[in-house]
XYZ file of C-alpha atoms in Angstrom:
517
model
C 0.845 -1.475 0.583
C -6.299 -2.572 1.335
C -6.054 -3.117 -0.267
C -5.207 -4.931 2.966
C -4.251 -3.054 6.018
C -0.879 -2.286 4.554
C -1.482 -1.753 0.993
C 1.922 -1.464 0.521
C 1.401 -1.165 0.615
C 3.183 -0.666 1.981
C 3.576 0.063 0.427
C 3.026 0.524 -1.502
C 3.442 0.454 -2.170
C 8.068 1.775 -5.446
C 9.317 1.939 -15.578
C 11.048 1.340 -18.141
C 10.142 1.980 -21.784
C 6.908 0.017 -21.777
C 5.438 1.919 -18.859
C 6.747 5.235 -20.156
C 5.070 4.662 -23.511
C 1.803 3.875 -21.769
C 2.152 6.942 -19.580
C 2.912 9.129 -22.587
C -0.425 8.128 -24.056
C -2.304 8.971 -20.912
C -2.468 12.061 -18.757
C -2.257 15.625 -20.020
C 1.090 17.409 -19.965
C -0.571 20.718 -19.213
C 0.494 21.798 -15.750
C -0.248 24.799 -13.592
C 3.014 25.251 -11.687
C 3.038 27.346 -8.545
C 5.408 29.773 -10.278
C 2.670 30.845 -12.708
C 1.137 33.108 -10.059
C 3.055 36.353 -10.555
C 1.723 39.307 -8.597
C 5.001 41.175 -8.216
C 4.893 43.446 -11.256
C 7.052 41.249 -13.453
C 9.310 39.965 -10.693
C 9.252 36.206 -10.088
C 6.874 35.168 -7.339
C 8.500 34.004 -4.138
C 8.618 30.211 -3.744
C 5.620 28.719 -1.970
C 6.560 26.819 1.164
C 4.771 23.470 1.231
C 5.064 20.971 4.058
C 3.972 17.374 3.615
C 4.439 13.939 5.088
C 4.150 10.629 3.272
C 4.600 6.972 4.062
C 7.804 5.397 2.765
C 9.057 1.842 2.457
C 12.604 2.915 1.615
C 15.609 2.236 3.831
C 17.209 5.636 3.141
C 15.660 9.064 2.639
C 16.526 12.285 0.818
C 16.394 15.893 1.996
C 16.510 19.369 0.469
C 20.173 18.937 -0.515
C 19.212 16.219 -3.000
C 19.365 17.179 -6.692
C 15.957 15.696 -7.552
C 14.325 17.452 -4.605
C 15.883 20.739 -5.756
C 14.697 20.168 -9.330
C 11.111 19.720 -8.165
C 11.380 22.960 -6.209
C 12.822 24.769 -9.234
C 10.161 23.576 -11.666
C 7.268 24.278 -9.300
C 8.631 27.399 -7.585
C 8.220 25.815 -4.184
C 10.214 25.295 -1.014
C 9.420 21.770 0.099
C 9.521 20.303 3.563
C 8.931 16.552 3.221
C 8.728 14.266 6.213
C 9.300 10.688 5.094
C 7.613 8.446 7.664
C 8.740 4.841 7.741
C 6.058 2.198 7.346
C 7.313 0.829 10.676
C 6.006 3.812 12.601
C 3.520 5.445 10.233
C 0.309 4.539 12.047
C 1.602 5.678 15.434
C 3.036 8.931 14.084
C -0.136 9.820 12.191
C -2.196 9.251 15.317
C 0.093 11.613 17.229
C 0.037 14.144 14.388
C -3.759 14.167 14.182
C -4.068 14.466 17.950
C -1.691 17.437 18.001
C -3.611 19.368 15.362
C -0.278 20.610 13.974
C -0.819 19.209 10.497
C 1.386 19.779 7.436
C -0.026 21.516 4.364
C -0.456 18.143 2.685
C -1.425 15.520 5.252
C -1.094 11.977 3.941
C -3.153 9.152 5.441
C -3.419 5.593 4.190
C -7.178 5.172 4.530
C -10.169 7.377 5.269
C -12.443 4.406 5.949
C -10.606 1.714 7.896
C -9.725 1.945 11.560
C -7.877 3.307 13.346
C -7.188 6.544 11.429
C -10.087 6.512 8.957
C -12.881 7.161 11.450
C -10.916 9.999 13.029
C -10.331 11.620 9.647
C -14.048 11.362 8.838
C -14.936 13.089 12.081
C -12.400 15.839 11.406
C -13.885 16.360 7.953
C -17.352 16.681 9.485
C -15.953 19.268 11.875
C -14.572 21.308 8.963
C -10.887 20.627 9.613
C -10.022 20.109 5.925
C -10.731 21.918 2.665
C -13.509 20.718 0.364
C -11.520 20.527 -2.875
C -14.513 19.871 -5.141
C -14.930 23.446 -6.471
C -11.232 23.795 -7.286
C -10.282 20.553 -9.037
C -11.724 21.528 -12.421
C -9.055 24.228 -12.725
C -6.210 21.698 -12.660
C -6.058 19.694 -15.892
C -4.028 16.757 -14.594
C -5.941 16.294 -11.351
C -9.203 16.457 -13.309
C -7.974 14.323 -16.222
C -9.923 11.162 -17.206
C -7.127 8.949 -15.882
C -7.754 10.290 -12.359
C -11.560 10.229 -12.475
C -11.998 6.754 -10.964
C -9.591 7.615 -8.145
C -11.412 10.811 -7.240
C -14.843 9.178 -7.596
C -13.868 6.372 -5.216
C -12.416 8.839 -2.719
C -15.553 10.965 -2.359
C -17.193 11.501 0.998
C -20.878 12.403 0.827
C -20.402 13.275 -2.832
C -17.501 15.667 -2.231
C -13.728 15.439 -2.665
C -11.933 16.353 0.528
C -8.804 14.468 -0.496
C -6.349 14.140 -3.336
C -6.054 10.384 -3.787
C -2.539 9.177 -4.505
C -2.902 7.228 -7.733
C -2.066 3.554 -7.503
C -3.128 0.759 -9.876
C -5.918 -1.553 -8.733
C -3.696 -4.603 -9.283
C -0.020 -5.198 -8.540
C 0.157 -3.590 -5.131
C -0.756 -4.928 -1.739
C 0.973 -7.321 0.632
C 1.215 -10.707 -1.067
C 3.936 -13.350 -1.269
C 7.094 -12.863 -3.301
C 9.135 -16.072 -3.328
C 12.668 -17.190 -4.186
C 12.172 -18.546 -7.694
C 15.636 -20.123 -7.685
C 14.647 -22.123 -4.594
C 11.422 -23.246 -6.253
C 13.355 -24.354 -9.336
C 15.988 -26.185 -7.338
C 13.346 -28.144 -5.412
C 11.241 -28.820 -8.507
C 8.303 -26.796 -7.192
C 5.918 -24.584 -9.129
C 4.665 -21.233 -7.875
C 1.918 -22.152 -5.372
C -1.689 -21.588 -6.397
C -3.520 -22.748 -3.254
C -2.998 -22.331 0.472
C -2.161 -26.038 0.737
C 0.522 -25.644 -1.938
C 1.804 -22.492 -0.236
C 2.199 -24.403 3.018
C 3.926 -27.311 1.257
C 6.297 -24.848 -0.426
C 7.278 -23.185 2.838
C 7.729 -26.593 4.454
C 10.089 -27.598 1.630
C 12.021 -24.335 2.033
C 12.608 -25.320 5.647
C 13.439 -28.998 5.250
C 15.098 -29.481 1.848
C 18.117 -27.167 2.043
C 17.133 -24.868 -0.853
C 20.269 -22.729 -0.497
C 22.449 -25.836 -0.726
C 24.756 -25.068 2.193
C 24.073 -28.343 3.944
C 22.647 -26.606 7.010
C 19.101 -26.354 8.358
C 19.319 -22.580 8.620
C 16.748 -21.260 6.154
C 13.707 -19.186 7.155
C 10.818 -20.130 4.882
C 8.862 -16.860 5.084
C 9.643 -13.496 6.703
C 6.527 -11.930 8.219
C 4.734 -10.623 11.274
C 1.004 -10.891 12.113
C 0.110 -7.835 10.003
C 2.159 -8.906 6.991
C 0.550 -12.347 6.927
C -2.915 -10.855 7.464
C -3.912 -11.507 3.852
C -4.448 -15.144 4.892
C -7.577 -14.000 6.756
C -8.899 -12.383 3.586
C -8.080 -15.478 1.550
C -10.063 -17.732 3.881
C -12.994 -15.290 3.881
C -12.831 -14.575 0.128
C -13.183 -10.873 0.849
C -11.077 -7.735 0.780
C -11.386 -5.330 3.679
C -12.880 -5.844 7.121
C -16.363 -7.084 6.246
C -17.795 -10.153 4.555
C -20.962 -10.303 2.496
C -22.695 -13.594 3.206
C -25.224 -15.336 0.974
C -28.068 -13.779 2.998
C -27.086 -10.385 1.580
C -25.860 -9.028 4.914
C -22.451 -7.777 6.055
C -20.625 -9.468 8.903
C -17.372 -8.321 10.543
C -14.555 -10.599 9.431
C -13.092 -10.637 12.942
C -15.921 -12.899 14.191
C -16.275 -15.088 11.085
C -15.588 -18.842 11.398
C -13.262 -18.630 8.395
C -11.063 -16.216 10.348
C -10.551 -18.889 12.986
C -9.523 -21.308 10.225
C -7.056 -18.733 8.890
C -5.627 -18.222 12.379
C -5.149 -21.975 12.757
C -3.348 -22.115 9.380
C -0.972 -19.385 10.571
C -0.530 -21.096 13.945
C 0.334 -24.405 12.289
C 2.898 -22.672 10.085
C 4.362 -20.865 13.099
C 4.531 -24.065 15.140
C 6.357 -25.750 12.245
C 8.974 -22.986 12.216
C 7.935 -21.550 8.864
C 8.150 -17.965 10.170
C 10.930 -16.247 12.130
C 10.991 -17.113 15.811
C 10.281 -13.474 16.720
C 7.361 -13.373 14.262
C 5.065 -11.584 16.724
C 7.313 -8.557 17.280
C 9.104 -8.004 13.952
C 8.617 -4.588 12.378
C 8.698 -3.883 8.642
C 12.427 -3.079 8.525
C 13.239 -6.287 10.356
C 11.090 -8.289 7.918
C 13.155 -6.722 5.141
C 16.412 -7.536 6.903
C 15.462 -11.201 7.231
C 14.350 -11.443 3.605
C 17.328 -9.565 2.194
C 19.770 -11.642 4.234
C 19.434 -14.354 1.580
C 18.213 -16.869 4.164
C 14.456 -16.404 3.645
C 12.311 -18.011 0.983
C 9.760 -15.244 0.727
C 7.989 -12.240 2.204
C 4.921 -10.128 1.493
C 5.253 -7.023 -0.697
C 3.812 -5.141 -3.644
C 4.998 -6.698 -6.898
C 7.663 -4.115 -7.749
C 9.685 -5.453 -4.829
C 10.379 -8.595 -6.837
C 13.011 -6.416 -8.512
C 13.725 -3.811 -5.842
C 14.512 -6.376 -3.100
C 16.563 -8.582 -5.408
C 19.839 -6.625 -5.469
C 20.726 -7.037 -1.753
C 19.851 -10.745 -1.922
C 22.078 -11.199 -4.967
C 24.995 -9.812 -2.973
C 24.606 -12.869 -0.757
C 23.535 -15.311 -3.481
C 24.253 -14.172 -7.072
C 21.911 -16.882 -8.412
C 18.895 -15.533 -6.520
C 15.664 -14.877 -8.423
C 12.328 -13.611 -7.120
C 8.789 -14.099 -8.394
C 5.451 -12.746 -7.123
C 2.656 -15.210 -6.454
C -0.256 -14.507 -8.795
C -3.142 -15.695 -6.606
C -3.887 -18.198 -3.848
C -7.078 -20.235 -3.499
C -8.475 -20.829 -0.039
C -10.433 -23.844 1.261
C -13.544 -22.785 -0.674
C -11.597 -22.912 -3.940
C -12.017 -19.192 -4.605
C -8.877 -17.448 -5.800
C -7.629 -14.398 -3.946
C -5.233 -11.657 -4.940
C -5.018 -8.151 -3.474
C -6.855 -5.452 -5.380
C -8.714 -2.264 -4.665
C -9.695 1.195 -5.778
C -7.176 2.861 -8.148
C -5.341 4.743 -5.431
C -3.442 4.130 -2.222
C -3.622 6.837 0.366
C -5.001 10.362 0.465
C -3.692 13.878 0.856
C -5.802 16.321 2.839
C -5.268 20.071 3.095
C -6.093 21.616 6.503
C -8.375 24.655 6.614
C -5.597 26.612 8.356
C -4.110 26.926 4.846
C -5.302 30.083 3.067
C -7.267 29.792 -0.169
C -4.431 31.422 -2.096
C -1.923 28.883 -0.779
C -4.441 26.076 -1.333
C -4.445 26.878 -5.044
C -0.643 26.832 -5.155
C -0.573 23.462 -3.390
C -3.052 22.106 -5.935
C -0.838 23.509 -8.716
C 2.128 21.639 -7.219
C 0.156 18.374 -7.108
C -1.155 19.018 -10.617
C 2.407 19.261 -11.893
C 3.314 15.999 -10.183
C 0.428 14.240 -11.896
C 1.341 15.550 -15.361
C 3.577 13.663 -17.793
C 6.571 15.864 -17.056
C 6.160 15.620 -13.278
C 5.495 11.869 -13.434
C 8.649 11.308 -15.476
C 10.765 13.528 -13.227
C 9.552 11.771 -10.079
C 10.096 8.304 -11.517
C 13.383 8.687 -13.380
C 14.969 11.945 -12.232
C 16.747 14.501 -14.413
C 17.596 13.599 -18.006
C 21.338 13.415 -18.597
C 22.068 13.226 -14.888
C 19.948 10.398 -13.547
C 19.113 8.635 -16.797
C 19.792 8.562 -20.498
C 17.458 7.465 -23.254
C 19.152 4.799 -25.383
C 17.215 3.452 -28.350
C 14.032 4.710 -26.729
C 14.767 3.085 -23.369
C 15.341 4.708 -19.999
C 18.780 3.709 -18.715
C 19.544 4.809 -15.124
C 22.987 6.222 -14.387
C 25.179 5.612 -11.366
C 24.207 9.102 -10.181
C 20.594 7.906 -9.965
C 21.685 5.387 -7.349
C 23.787 7.944 -5.482
C 20.883 10.413 -5.366
C 18.484 7.599 -4.367
C 16.296 8.243 -7.414
C 16.082 4.497 -7.910
C 14.392 4.112 -4.503
C 11.361 5.955 -5.969
C 11.039 8.360 -3.042
C 9.699 11.284 -5.087
C 7.574 8.885 -7.098
C 5.981 7.818 -3.823
C 4.667 11.372 -3.369
C 2.598 11.286 -6.575
C 3.048 7.851 -8.156
C 3.119 7.321 -11.878
C -0.208 7.260 -13.728
C -0.004 3.855 -15.377
C -1.816 0.554 -14.865
C 1.530 -1.287 -14.559
C 3.334 1.284 -12.423
C 3.012 -0.803 -9.237
C 5.050 -3.629 -10.767
C 8.004 -1.740 -12.217
C 11.187 -0.468 -10.658
C 14.121 1.552 -11.897
C 16.573 -0.547 -13.898
C 14.175 -3.447 -14.389
C 14.981 -5.430 -17.530
C 12.495 -5.735 -20.379
C 12.222 -9.479 -19.802
C 11.514 -9.073 -16.106
C 8.950 -6.324 -16.747
C 7.196 -8.442 -19.367
C 6.764 -11.211 -16.781
C 5.488 -8.697 -14.230
C 2.878 -7.440 -16.701
C 1.812 -10.991 -17.432
C 1.265 -11.650 -13.719
C -0.763 -8.438 -13.379
C -2.902 -9.440 -16.356
C -3.590 -12.777 -14.670
C -4.377 -11.033 -11.387
C -6.924 -8.856 -13.158
C -8.973 -11.975 -13.858
C -9.419 -12.514 -10.103
C -12.303 -10.483 -8.696
C -12.482 -10.479 -4.903
C -15.271 -8.344 -3.419
C -14.779 -5.585 -0.889
C -18.362 -4.842 0.112
C -17.415 -2.295 2.768
C -15.458 -0.027 0.429
C -16.491 3.579 1.177
C -18.922 2.436 3.921
C -18.754 4.056 7.354
C -21.063 4.570 10.290
C -20.902 6.516 13.531
C -20.630 3.306 15.558
C -17.898 2.023 13.243
C -15.973 5.270 13.677
C -16.287 5.064 17.421
C -15.774 1.401 18.246
C -14.146 -0.577 15.447
C -10.512 0.304 16.064
C -10.515 -0.946 19.658
C -12.545 -4.065 18.836
C -10.273 -4.973 15.929
C -7.164 -4.599 18.083
C -8.567 -6.840 20.814
C -9.394 -9.522 18.236
C -5.941 -9.266 16.649
C -4.261 -9.537 20.045
C -6.269 -12.666 20.865
C -5.313 -14.301 17.553
C -1.625 -13.624 18.230
C -1.933 -15.189 21.680
C -3.390 -18.344 20.147
C -0.720 -18.445 17.428
C 2.039 -18.167 20.048
C 0.412 -20.757 22.278
C -0.382 -18.256 25.026
C -4.135 -18.813 24.730
C -6.142 -21.932 23.930
C -8.598 -22.477 21.105
C -11.357 -22.692 23.710
C -10.344 -19.302 25.066
C -10.505 -17.933 21.533
C -13.980 -19.423 20.990
C -15.165 -17.937 24.269
C -13.717 -14.573 23.279
C -15.516 -14.599 19.904
C -18.809 -15.665 21.522
C -18.570 -12.780 23.964
C -17.468 -10.344 21.240
C -20.350 -11.328 18.978
C -22.777 -10.401 21.757
C -21.049 -7.064 22.389
C -23.581 -4.248 22.086
C -21.097 -1.934 20.343
C -20.221 -4.528 17.705
C -23.897 -5.285 17.139
C -24.716 -1.592 16.757
C -21.824 -1.143 14.359
C -22.943 -4.135 12.290
C -26.504 -2.824 12.190
C -25.420 0.622 11.016
C -22.989 -0.736 8.416
C -25.739 -2.901 6.945
C -28.103 0.056 6.812
C -25.494 2.104 4.954
C -24.764 -0.829 2.633
C -28.451 -1.361 1.805
C -28.867 2.356 1.238
C -25.975 2.368 -1.232
C -27.331 -0.681 -3.033
C -30.599 1.161 -3.713
C -28.825 4.066 -5.449
């Protein structure tokens, strides 16, 4: 859930009255539903079939028998085919999908810049594989509303919009620690603010019996190498894959000395047993299973999971409480918290789609980004999935049965609200107020991402493979399968690699060119 690699965001990445009030003051309610196109002499137009895929962090999925799914089809005069792709397998499946050329009408990708998918998408755009949406957007009031302007501006490629960015607030998402607050309280610990304090906290979770069962059976932090990757960004004081040094030049983070320090921090924690024993091979679902077992002290998620992951833990330990970490300072003293452009992920429409159908797809997305569509996606159908009591949204039991509370449909569009990444269905006012307070504190932390929107031909061609080799080497060191000297030798050789040097040269040229604009 970029953003780090998994701007969970996965995920990404999942409101009650406060957020609804904010939303009601924002985006236009004017929609252009697909059903408005009536060319049948007064007869209703046939539903438009729309296929799409989207990343999901849910454990269960819905299909076209679901009442909320059907309601979206009814209101937009569409026949939807949604492929929910688990965060566990998303990257692999998208690679296969892009290679096949058999793309859905709305093709969702996490990033159009970062490797491995970003460079491929850029090349496909250059080859004319996707529609340029720029001339059409003005006709859709919600997509072209002021609240979406920053998202579309940040998503431009060579001044044009080839994608519909999926709105997501700049703060509140991203993989970052969520900890057992009840364990912190029991051990007399505050929420950590530095990497040293974070380490001390995890060490205490391991050694001081925070669950009080008299056994040394707790797992301090559930993660794998990707879901602890933010440590590399903390040590480098940079979002993304590149670091801007004091000399005004960009350097790939993979070869930075601070990345070695971050790797050694992770290795020390692994050696001390602060991560699961199978840390190197856990997938996202398994990370969840460990965390939700009630035996783990924390895991990395977007902030809304502080509520969404709490219920299964409470079944094991009714006293459980969760709290997101606001920020962590690295060795340099600079605070880090995940942030990014106001969106997470992009939808692209292949050129195989006719212009007439393109407009109907845009009408469908426009409805989803209106107030009515936002509210439907987030809360479901009034009187069935929620009731409004004294101005508050109160979910019903049917909302749970229909999986509305898992925010699956909301993940297609995502609510237009600066606090939407930190809310979840059923969240109490008190809990939401604390979430907002943490977001407001996070907003004070500005961590640069100098490579945002930057690409080069060499980057497109070489970065994915180089990054994977570096990641594999770090994992070997962490697991004790390679020595520090072997790592140093690897980095020395990598730094001299002609492809990496060419990529660095081109990225700096693009960066300097942008700085002059």
